[in-house]
PDB file of C-alpha atoms in Angstrom:
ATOM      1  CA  UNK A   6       0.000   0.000   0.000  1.00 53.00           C
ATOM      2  CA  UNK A   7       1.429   3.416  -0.697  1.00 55.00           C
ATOM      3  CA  UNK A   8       1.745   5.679   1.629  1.00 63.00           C
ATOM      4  CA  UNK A   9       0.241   8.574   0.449  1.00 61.00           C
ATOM      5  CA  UNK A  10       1.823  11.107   2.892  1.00 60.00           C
ATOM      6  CA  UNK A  11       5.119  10.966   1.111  1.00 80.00           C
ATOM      7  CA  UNK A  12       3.550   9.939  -2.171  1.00 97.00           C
ATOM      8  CA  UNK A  13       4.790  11.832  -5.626  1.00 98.00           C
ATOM      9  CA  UNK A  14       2.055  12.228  -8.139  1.00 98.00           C
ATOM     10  CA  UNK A  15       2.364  14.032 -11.553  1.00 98.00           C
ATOM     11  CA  UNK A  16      -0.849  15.307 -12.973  1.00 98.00           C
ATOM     12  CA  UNK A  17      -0.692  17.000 -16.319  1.00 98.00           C
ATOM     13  CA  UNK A  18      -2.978  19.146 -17.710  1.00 95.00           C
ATOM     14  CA  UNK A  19      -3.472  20.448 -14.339  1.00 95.00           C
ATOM     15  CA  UNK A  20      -3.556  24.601 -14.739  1.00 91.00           C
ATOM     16  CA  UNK A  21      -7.746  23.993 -14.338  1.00 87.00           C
ATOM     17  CA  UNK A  22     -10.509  21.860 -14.620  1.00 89.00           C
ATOM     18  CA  UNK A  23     -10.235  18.372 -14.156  1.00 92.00           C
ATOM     19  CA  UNK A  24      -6.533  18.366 -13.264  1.00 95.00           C
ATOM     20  CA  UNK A  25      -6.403  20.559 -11.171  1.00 94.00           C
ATOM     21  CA  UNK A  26      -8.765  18.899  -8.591  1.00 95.00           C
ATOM     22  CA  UNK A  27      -7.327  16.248  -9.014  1.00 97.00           C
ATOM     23  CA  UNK A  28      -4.006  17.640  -7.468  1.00 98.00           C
ATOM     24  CA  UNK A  29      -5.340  19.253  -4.837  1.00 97.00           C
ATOM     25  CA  UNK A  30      -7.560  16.079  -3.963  1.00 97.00           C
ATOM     26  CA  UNK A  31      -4.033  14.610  -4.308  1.00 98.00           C
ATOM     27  CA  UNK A  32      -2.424  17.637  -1.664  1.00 98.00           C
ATOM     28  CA  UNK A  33      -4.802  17.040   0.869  1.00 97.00           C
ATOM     29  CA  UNK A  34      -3.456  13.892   1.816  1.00 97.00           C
ATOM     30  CA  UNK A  35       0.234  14.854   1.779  1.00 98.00           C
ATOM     31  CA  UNK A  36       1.383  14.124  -1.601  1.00 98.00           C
ATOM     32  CA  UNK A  37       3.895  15.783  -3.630  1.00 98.00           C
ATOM     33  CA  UNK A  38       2.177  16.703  -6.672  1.00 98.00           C
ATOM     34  CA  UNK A  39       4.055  18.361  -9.757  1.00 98.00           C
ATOM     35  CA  UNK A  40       1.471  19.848 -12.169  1.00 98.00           C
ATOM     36  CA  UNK A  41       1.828  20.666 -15.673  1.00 97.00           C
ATOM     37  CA  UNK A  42       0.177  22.754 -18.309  1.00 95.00           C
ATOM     38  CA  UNK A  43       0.761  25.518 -20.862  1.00 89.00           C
ATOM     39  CA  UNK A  44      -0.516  28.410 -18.522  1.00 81.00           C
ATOM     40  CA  UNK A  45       2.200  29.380 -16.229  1.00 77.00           C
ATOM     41  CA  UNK A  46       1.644  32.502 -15.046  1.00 73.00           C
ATOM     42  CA  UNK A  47      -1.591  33.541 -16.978  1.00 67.00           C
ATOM     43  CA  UNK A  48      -4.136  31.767 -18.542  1.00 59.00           C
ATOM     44  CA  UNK A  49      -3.718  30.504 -22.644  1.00 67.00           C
ATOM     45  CA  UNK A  50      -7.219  28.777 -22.681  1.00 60.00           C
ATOM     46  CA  UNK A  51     -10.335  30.416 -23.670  1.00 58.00           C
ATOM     47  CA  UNK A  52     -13.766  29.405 -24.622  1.00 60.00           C
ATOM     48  CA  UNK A  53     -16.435  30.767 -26.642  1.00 61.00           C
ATOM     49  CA  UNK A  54     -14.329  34.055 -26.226  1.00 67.00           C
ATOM     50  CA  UNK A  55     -13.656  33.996 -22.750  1.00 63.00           C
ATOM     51  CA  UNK A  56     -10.653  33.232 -21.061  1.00 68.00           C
ATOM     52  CA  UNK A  57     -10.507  30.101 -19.222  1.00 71.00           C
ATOM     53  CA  UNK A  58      -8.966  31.215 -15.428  1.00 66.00           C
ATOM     54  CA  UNK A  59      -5.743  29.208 -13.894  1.00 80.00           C
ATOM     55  CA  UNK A  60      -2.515  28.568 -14.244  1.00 91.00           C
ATOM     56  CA  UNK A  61      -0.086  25.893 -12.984  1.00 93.00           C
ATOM     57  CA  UNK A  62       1.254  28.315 -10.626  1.00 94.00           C
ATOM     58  CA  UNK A  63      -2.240  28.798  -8.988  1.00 94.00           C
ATOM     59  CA  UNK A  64      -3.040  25.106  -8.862  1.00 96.00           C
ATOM     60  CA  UNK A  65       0.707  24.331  -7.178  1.00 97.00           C
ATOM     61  CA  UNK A  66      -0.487  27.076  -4.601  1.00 97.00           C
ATOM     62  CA  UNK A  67      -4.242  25.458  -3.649  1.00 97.00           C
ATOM     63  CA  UNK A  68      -1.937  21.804  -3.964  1.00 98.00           C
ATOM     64  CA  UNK A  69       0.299  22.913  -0.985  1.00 98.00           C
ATOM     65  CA  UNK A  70      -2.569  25.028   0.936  1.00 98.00           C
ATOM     66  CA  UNK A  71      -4.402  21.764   0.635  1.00 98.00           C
ATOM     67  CA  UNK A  72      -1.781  20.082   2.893  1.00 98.00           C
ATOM     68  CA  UNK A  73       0.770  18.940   0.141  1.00 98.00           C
ATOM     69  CA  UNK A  74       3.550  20.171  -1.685  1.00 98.00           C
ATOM     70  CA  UNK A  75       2.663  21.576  -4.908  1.00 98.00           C
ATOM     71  CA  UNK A  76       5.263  22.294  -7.270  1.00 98.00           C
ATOM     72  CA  UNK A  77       4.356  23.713 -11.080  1.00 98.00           C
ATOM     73  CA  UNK A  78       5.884  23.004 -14.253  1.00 98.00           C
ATOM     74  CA  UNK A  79       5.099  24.850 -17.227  1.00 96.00           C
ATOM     75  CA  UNK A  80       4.802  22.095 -19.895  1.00 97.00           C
ATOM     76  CA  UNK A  81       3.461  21.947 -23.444  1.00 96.00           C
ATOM     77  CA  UNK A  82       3.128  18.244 -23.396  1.00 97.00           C
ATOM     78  CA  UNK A  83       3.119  18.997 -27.504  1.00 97.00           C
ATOM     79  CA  UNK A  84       6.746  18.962 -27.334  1.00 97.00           C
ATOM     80  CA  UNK A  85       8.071  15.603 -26.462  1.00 98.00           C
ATOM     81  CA  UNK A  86      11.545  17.254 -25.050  1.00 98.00           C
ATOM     82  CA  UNK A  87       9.621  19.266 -22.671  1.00 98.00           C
ATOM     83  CA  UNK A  88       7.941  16.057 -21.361  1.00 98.00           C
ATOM     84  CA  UNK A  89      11.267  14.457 -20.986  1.00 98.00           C
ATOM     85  CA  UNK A  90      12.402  17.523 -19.149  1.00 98.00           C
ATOM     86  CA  UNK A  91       9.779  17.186 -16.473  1.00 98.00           C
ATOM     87  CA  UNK A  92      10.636  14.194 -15.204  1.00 98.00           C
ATOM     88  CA  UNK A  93      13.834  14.489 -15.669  1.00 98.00           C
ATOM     89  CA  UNK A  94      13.496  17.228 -12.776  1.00 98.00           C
ATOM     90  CA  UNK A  95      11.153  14.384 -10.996  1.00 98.00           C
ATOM     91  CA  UNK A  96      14.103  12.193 -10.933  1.00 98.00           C
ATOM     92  CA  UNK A  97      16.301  14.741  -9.856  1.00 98.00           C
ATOM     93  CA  UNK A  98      14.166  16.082  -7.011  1.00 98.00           C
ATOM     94  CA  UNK A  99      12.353  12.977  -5.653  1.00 98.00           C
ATOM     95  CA  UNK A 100      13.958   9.908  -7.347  1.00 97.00           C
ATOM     96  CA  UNK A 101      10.903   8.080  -8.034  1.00 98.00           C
ATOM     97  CA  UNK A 102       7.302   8.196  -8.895  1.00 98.00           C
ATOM     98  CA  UNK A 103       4.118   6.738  -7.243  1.00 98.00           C
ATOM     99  CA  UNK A 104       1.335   8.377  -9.563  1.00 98.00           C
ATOM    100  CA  UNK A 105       1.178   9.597 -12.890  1.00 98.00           C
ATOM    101  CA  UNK A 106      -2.773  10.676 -13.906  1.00 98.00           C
ATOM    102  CA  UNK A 107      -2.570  11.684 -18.039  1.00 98.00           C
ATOM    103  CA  UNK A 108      -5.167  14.354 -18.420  1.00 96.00           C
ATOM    104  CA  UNK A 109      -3.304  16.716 -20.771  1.00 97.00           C
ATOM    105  CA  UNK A 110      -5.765  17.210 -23.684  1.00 91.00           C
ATOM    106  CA  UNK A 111      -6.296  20.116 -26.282  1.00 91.00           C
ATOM    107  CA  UNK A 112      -9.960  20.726 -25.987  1.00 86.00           C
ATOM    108  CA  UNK A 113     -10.841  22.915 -29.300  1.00 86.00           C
ATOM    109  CA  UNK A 114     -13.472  25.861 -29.160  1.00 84.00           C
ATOM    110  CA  UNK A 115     -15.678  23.877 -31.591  1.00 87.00           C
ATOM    111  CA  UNK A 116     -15.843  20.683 -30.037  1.00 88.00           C
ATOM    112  CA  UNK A 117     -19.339  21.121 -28.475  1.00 84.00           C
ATOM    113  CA  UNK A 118     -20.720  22.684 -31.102  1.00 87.00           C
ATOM    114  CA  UNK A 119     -23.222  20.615 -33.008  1.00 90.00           C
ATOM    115  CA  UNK A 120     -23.056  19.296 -36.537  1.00 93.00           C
ATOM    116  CA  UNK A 121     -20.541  17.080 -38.089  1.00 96.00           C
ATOM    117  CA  UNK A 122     -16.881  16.665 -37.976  1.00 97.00           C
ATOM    118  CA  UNK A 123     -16.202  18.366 -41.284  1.00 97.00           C
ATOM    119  CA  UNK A 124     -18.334  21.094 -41.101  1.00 97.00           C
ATOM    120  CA  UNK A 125     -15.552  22.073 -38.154  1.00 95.00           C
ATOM    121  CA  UNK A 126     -12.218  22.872 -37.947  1.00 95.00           C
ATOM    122  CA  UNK A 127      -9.742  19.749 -38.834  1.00 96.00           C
ATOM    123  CA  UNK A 128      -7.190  21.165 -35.779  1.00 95.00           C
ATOM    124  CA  UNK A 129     -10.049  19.739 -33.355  1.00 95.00           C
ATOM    125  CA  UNK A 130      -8.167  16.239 -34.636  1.00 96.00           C
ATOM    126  CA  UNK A 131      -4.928  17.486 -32.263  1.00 96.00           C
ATOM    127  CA  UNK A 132      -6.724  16.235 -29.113  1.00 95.00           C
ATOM    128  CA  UNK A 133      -5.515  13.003 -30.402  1.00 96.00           C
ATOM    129  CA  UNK A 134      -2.147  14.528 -30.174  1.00 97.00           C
ATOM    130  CA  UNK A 135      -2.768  16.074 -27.151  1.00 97.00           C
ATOM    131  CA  UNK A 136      -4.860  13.606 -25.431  1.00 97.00           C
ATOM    132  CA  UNK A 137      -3.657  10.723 -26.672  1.00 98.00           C
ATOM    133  CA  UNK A 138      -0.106  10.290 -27.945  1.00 98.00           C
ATOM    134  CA  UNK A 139       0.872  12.974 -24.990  1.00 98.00           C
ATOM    135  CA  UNK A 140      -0.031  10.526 -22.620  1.00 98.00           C
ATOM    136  CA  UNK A 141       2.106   7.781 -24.207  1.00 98.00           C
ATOM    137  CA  UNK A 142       5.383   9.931 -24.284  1.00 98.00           C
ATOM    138  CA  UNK A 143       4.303  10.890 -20.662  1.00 98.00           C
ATOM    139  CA  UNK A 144       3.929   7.117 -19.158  1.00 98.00           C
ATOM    140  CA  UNK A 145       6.883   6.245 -21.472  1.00 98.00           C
ATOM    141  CA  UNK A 146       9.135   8.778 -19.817  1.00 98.00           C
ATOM    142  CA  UNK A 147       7.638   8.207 -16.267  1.00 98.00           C
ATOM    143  CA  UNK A 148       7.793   4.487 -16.513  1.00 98.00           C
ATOM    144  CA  UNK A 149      11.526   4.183 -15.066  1.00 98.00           C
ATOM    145  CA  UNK A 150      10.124   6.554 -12.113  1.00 98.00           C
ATOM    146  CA  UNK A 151       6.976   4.478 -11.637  1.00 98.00           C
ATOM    147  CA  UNK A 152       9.570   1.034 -11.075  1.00 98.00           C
ATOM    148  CA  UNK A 153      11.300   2.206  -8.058  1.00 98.00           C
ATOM    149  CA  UNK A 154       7.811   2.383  -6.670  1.00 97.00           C
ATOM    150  CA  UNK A 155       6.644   0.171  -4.270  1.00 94.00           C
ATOM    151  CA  UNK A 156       2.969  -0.092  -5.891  1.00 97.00           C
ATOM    152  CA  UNK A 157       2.719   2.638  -8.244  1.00 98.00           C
ATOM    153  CA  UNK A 158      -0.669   4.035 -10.538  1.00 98.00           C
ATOM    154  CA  UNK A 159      -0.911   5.278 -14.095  1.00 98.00           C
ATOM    155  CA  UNK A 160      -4.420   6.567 -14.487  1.00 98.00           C
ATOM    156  CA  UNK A 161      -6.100   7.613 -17.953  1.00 98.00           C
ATOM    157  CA  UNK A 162      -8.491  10.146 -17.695  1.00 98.00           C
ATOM    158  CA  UNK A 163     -11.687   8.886 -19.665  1.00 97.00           C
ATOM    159  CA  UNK A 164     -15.223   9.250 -20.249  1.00 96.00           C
ATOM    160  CA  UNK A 165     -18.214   7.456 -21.782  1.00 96.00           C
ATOM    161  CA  UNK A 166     -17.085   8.970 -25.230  1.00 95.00           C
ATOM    162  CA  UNK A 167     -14.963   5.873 -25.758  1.00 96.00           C
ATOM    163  CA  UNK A 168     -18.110   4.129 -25.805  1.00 96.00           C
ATOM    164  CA  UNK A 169     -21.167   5.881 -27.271  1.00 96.00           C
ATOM    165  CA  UNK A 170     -21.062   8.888 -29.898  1.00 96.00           C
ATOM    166  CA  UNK A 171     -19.873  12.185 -27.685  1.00 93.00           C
ATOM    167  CA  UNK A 172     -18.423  15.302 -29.196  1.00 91.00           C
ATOM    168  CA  UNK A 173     -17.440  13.742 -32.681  1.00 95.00           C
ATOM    169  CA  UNK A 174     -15.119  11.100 -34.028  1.00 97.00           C
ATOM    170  CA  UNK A 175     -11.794  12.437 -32.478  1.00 97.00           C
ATOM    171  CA  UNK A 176     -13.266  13.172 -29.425  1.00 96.00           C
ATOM    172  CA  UNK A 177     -14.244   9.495 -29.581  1.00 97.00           C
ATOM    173  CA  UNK A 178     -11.000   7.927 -30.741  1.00 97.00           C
ATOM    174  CA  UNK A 179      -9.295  10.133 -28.023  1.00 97.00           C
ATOM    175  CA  UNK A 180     -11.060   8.583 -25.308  1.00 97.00           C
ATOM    176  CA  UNK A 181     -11.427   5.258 -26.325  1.00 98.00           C
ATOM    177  CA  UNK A 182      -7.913   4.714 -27.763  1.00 98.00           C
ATOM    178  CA  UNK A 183      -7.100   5.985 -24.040  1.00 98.00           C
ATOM    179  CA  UNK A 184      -8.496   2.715 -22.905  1.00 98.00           C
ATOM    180  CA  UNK A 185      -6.956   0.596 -25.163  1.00 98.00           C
ATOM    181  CA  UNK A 186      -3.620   1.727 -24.336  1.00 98.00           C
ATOM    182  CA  UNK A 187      -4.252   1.585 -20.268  1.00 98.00           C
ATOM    183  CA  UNK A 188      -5.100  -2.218 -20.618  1.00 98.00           C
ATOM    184  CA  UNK A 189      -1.665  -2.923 -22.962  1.00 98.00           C
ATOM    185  CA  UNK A 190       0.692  -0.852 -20.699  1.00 98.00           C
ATOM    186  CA  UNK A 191      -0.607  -2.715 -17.969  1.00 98.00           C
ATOM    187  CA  UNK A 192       0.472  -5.869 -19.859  1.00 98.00           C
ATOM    188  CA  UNK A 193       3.767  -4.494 -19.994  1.00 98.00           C
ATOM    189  CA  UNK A 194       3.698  -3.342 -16.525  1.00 98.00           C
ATOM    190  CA  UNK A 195       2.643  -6.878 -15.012  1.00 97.00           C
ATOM    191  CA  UNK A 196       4.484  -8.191 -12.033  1.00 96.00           C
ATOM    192  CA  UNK A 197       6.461  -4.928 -11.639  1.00 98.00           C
ATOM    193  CA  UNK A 198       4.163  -3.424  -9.006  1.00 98.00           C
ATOM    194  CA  UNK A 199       2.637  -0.486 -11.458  1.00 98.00           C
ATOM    195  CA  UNK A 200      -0.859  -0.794 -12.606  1.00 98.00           C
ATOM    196  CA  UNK A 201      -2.723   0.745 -15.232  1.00 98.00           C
ATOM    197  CA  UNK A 202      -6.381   2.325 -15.371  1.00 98.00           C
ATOM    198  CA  UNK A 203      -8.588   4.452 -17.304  1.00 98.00           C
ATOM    199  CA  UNK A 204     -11.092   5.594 -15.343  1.00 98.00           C
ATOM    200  CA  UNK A 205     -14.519   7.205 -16.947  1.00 97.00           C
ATOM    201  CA  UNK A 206     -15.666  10.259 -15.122  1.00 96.00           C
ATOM    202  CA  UNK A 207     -18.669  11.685 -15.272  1.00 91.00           C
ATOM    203  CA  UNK A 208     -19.882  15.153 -16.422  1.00 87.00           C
ATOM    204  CA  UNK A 209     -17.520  17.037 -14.388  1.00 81.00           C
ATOM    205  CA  UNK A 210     -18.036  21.346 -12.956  1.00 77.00           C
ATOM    206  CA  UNK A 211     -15.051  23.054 -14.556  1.00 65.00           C
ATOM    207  CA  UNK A 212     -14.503  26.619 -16.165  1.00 69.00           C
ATOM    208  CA  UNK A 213     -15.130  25.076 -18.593  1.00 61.00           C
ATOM    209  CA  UNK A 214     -18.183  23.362 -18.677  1.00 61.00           C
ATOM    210  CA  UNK A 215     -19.545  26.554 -16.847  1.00 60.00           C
ATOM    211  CA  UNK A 216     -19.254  28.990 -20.155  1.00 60.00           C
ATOM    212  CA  UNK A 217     -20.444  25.393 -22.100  1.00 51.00           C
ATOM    213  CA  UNK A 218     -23.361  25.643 -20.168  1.00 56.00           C
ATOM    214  CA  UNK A 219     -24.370  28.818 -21.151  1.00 59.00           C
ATOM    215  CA  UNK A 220     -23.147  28.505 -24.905  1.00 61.00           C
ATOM    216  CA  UNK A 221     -25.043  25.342 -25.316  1.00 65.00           C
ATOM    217  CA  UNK A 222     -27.824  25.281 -22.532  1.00 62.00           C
ATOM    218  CA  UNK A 223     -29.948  22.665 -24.756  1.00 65.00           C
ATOM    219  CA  UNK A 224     -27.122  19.760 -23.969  1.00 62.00           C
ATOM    220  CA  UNK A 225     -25.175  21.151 -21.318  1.00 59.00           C
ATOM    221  CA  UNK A 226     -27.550  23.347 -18.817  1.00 56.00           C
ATOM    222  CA  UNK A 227     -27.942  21.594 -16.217  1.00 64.00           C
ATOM    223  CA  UNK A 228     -24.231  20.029 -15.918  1.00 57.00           C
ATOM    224  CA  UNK A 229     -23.126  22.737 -12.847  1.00 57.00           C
ATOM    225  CA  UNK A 230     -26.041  20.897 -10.859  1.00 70.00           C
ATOM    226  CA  UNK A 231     -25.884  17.157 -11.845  1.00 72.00           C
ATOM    227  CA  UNK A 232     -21.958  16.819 -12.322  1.00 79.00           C
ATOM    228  CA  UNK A 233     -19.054  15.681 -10.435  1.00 87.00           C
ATOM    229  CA  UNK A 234     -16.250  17.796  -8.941  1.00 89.00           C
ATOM    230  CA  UNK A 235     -13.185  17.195  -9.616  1.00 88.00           C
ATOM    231  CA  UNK A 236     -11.783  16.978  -6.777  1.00 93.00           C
ATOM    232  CA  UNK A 237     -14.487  13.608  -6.229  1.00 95.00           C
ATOM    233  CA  UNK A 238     -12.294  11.835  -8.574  1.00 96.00           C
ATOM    234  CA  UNK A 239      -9.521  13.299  -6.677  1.00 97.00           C
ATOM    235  CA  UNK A 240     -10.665  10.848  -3.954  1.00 97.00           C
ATOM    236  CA  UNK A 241     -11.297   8.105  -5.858  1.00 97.00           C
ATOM    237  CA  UNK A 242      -7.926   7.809  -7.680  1.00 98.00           C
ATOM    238  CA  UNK A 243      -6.178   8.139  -3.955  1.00 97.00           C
ATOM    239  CA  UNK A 244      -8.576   5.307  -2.859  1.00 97.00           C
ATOM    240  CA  UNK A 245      -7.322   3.210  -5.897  1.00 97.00           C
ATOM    241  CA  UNK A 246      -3.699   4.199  -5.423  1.00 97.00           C
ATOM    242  CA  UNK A 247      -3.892   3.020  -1.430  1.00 96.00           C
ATOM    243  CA  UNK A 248      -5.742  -0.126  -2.389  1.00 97.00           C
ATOM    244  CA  UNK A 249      -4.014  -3.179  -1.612  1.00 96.00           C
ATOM    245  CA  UNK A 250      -5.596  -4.852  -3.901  1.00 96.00           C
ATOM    246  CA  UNK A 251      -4.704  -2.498  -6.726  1.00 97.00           C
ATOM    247  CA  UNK A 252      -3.103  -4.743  -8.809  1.00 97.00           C
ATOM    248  CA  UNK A 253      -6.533  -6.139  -9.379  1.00 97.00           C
ATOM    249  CA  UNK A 254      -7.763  -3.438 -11.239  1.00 98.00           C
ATOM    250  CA  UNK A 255      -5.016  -3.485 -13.847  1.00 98.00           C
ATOM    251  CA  UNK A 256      -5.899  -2.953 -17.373  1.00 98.00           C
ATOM    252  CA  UNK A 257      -9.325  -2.240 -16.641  1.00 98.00           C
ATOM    253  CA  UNK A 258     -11.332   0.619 -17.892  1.00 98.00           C
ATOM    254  CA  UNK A 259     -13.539   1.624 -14.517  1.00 98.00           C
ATOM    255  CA  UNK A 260     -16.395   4.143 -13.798  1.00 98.00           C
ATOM    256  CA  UNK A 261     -15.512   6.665 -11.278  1.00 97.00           C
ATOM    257  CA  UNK A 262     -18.971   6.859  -9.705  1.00 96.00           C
ATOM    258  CA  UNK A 263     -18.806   3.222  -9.459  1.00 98.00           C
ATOM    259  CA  UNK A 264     -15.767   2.934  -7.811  1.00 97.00           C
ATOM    260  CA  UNK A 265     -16.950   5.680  -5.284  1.00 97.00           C
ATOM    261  CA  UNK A 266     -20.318   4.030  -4.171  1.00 96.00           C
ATOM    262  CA  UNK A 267     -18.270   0.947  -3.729  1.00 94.00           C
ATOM    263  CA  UNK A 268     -15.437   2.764  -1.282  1.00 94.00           C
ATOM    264  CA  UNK A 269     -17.921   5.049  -0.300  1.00 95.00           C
ATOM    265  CA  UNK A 270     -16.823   7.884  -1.458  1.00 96.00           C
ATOM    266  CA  UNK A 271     -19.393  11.262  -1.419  1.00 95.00           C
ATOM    267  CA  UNK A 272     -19.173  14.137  -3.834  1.00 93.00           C
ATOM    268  CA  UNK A 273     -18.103  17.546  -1.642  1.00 87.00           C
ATOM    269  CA  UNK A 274     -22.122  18.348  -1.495  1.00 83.00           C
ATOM    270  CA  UNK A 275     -22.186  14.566   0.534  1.00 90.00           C
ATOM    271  CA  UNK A 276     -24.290  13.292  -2.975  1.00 91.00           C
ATOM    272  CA  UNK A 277     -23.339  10.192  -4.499  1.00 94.00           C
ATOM    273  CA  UNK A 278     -22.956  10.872  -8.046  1.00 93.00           C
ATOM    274  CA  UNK A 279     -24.559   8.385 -10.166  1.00 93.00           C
ATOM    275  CA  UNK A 280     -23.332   5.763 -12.926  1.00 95.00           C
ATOM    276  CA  UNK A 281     -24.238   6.097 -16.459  1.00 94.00           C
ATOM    277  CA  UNK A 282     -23.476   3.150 -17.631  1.00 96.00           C
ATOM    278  CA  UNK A 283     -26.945   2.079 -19.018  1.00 96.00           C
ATOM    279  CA  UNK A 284     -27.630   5.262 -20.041  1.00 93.00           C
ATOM    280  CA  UNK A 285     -23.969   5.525 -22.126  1.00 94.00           C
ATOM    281  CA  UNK A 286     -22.736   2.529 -22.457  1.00 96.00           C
ATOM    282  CA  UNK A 287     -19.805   0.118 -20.312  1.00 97.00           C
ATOM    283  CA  UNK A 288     -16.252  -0.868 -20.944  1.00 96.00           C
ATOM    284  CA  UNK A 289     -15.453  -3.139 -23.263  1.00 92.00           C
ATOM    285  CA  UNK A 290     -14.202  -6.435 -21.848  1.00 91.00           C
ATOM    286  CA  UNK A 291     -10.524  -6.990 -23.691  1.00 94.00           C
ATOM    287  CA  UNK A 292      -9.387 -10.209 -25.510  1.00 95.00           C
ATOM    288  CA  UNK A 293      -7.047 -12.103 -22.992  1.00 94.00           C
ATOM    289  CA  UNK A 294      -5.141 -12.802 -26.355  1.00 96.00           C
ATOM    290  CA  UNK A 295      -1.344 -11.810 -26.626  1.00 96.00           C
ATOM    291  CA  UNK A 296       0.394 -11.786 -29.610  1.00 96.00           C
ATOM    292  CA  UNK A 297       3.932 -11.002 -28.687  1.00 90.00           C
TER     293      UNK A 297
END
């Protein structure tokens, strides 16, 4: 079991959002958590016109207020040398790894709007390069890090999308590929003590989905009410991480809310946030085959 007070964790794509309660869920219980994004000191994301508020340096901050040590990294995880160079300085600084949660993803102004993919711009295709292949370079620098663990995590963040039709093909291909490559690292990864997840959230309160909500109120009004924070999944990735029986879990493509009802885990409003999976769709169940 890791202990979680002296834990490292990297979290990229942490300068808002998703990442970035993550990290603090991370802080409160005494982790060292670096944090990466574009934004150092002032916000590059917008939506819909409006800039997107936080930066690395921000999240780092609310990371060691939260009871951790927060330490930012400005990162374009674009550029594979800059990826290298971050844990390069994780080596140098801490000498190992326990955590590494890939949520770096470039999220395009027209993703949620509606119509087809090529009625919109083609760059909405680079989530797959940030989203996707960013998260390989990531777990393929981190990997040395992650073996000098005693039990160490790579989480994928995820949604339904890999499953059922959400926010166009890439969007799709994004998240499911995502999957796909959690259950073959943890192939790779077997008997060494690391495991490998993606985990599906749920509609998650962010910046983000706050000006999304207004822009598209007929599919997204009501998600600052019904959705998760993400500091919830936060929790639920440090319950996985601590688990003793983590190994277990391996390869498998979980459901956050799932996982939470089972640990008993509440959102910060003390509601249980619910599954979707027969509304959306479940995990696919991998061949065992393995062609070598």
């Amino acid at each position: 079991m890791t202990d979680t007070t002296r834990g490292v964790a990297v979290v990229t794509g942490a300068s808002r959002g998703v990442g970035k309660g993550i990290a603090i869920a991370l802080g409160s219980a005494g982790m060292t958590v670096y944090v990466t994004g574009r934004s150092a000191t002032e916000s590059r994301a917008s939506l819909k016109g409006q800039v997107l508020p936080g930066t690395v340096r921000e999240t780092a901050e609310a990371v060691t207020r939260a009871g951790g040590q927060g330490i930012a990294v400005a990162c374009d995880h674009a550029d594979d040398q800059q990826v290298k160079a971050l844990f390069d300085q994780v080596e140098r600084e801490q000498g190992r790894l326990d955590l590494l949660v890939n949520n770096a993803i470039a999220l395009h102004d027209n993703l949620i709007d509606p119509g087809p993919f090529w009625e919109k711009p083609p760059e909405l295709v680079n989530l797959i390069d940030v989203g996707l292949r960013s998260s390989y370079v990531a777990s393929y620098y981190a990997a040395p890090l992650l073996l000098k663990s005693e039990q160490a995590l790579v989480v994928f963040t995820s949604s339904y999308g890999g499953a059922c039709y959400m926010h166009g093909p890439a969007y799709g291909a994004q998240k499911a590929g995502g999957d796909k490559m959690a259950a073959d690292m943890a192939v790779d990864f077997e008997g060494t003590g690391v495991s490998c997840v993606s985990l599906w959230l749920g509609p998650q309160k962010t910046e983000r989905s706050a000006v999304a909500a207004v822009a598209r109120p007929d599919s997204y009004g009501d998600i600052m009410e019904i959705g998760e924070s993400p500091e919830f999944n936060g929790r639920v990735i440090l319950a996985l991480l601590q688990d003793p029986q983590l190994e277990a879990y391996s390869g498998k493509t979980l459901i956050s809310a799932e996982l939470a009802q089972d640990s008993g885990i509440p959102d910060d409003n003390g509601r249980q946030p619910p599954s979707f999976r027969t509304l959306l769709g479940a995990p696919l169940a991998w061949n065992p085959v393995r062609i070598i």
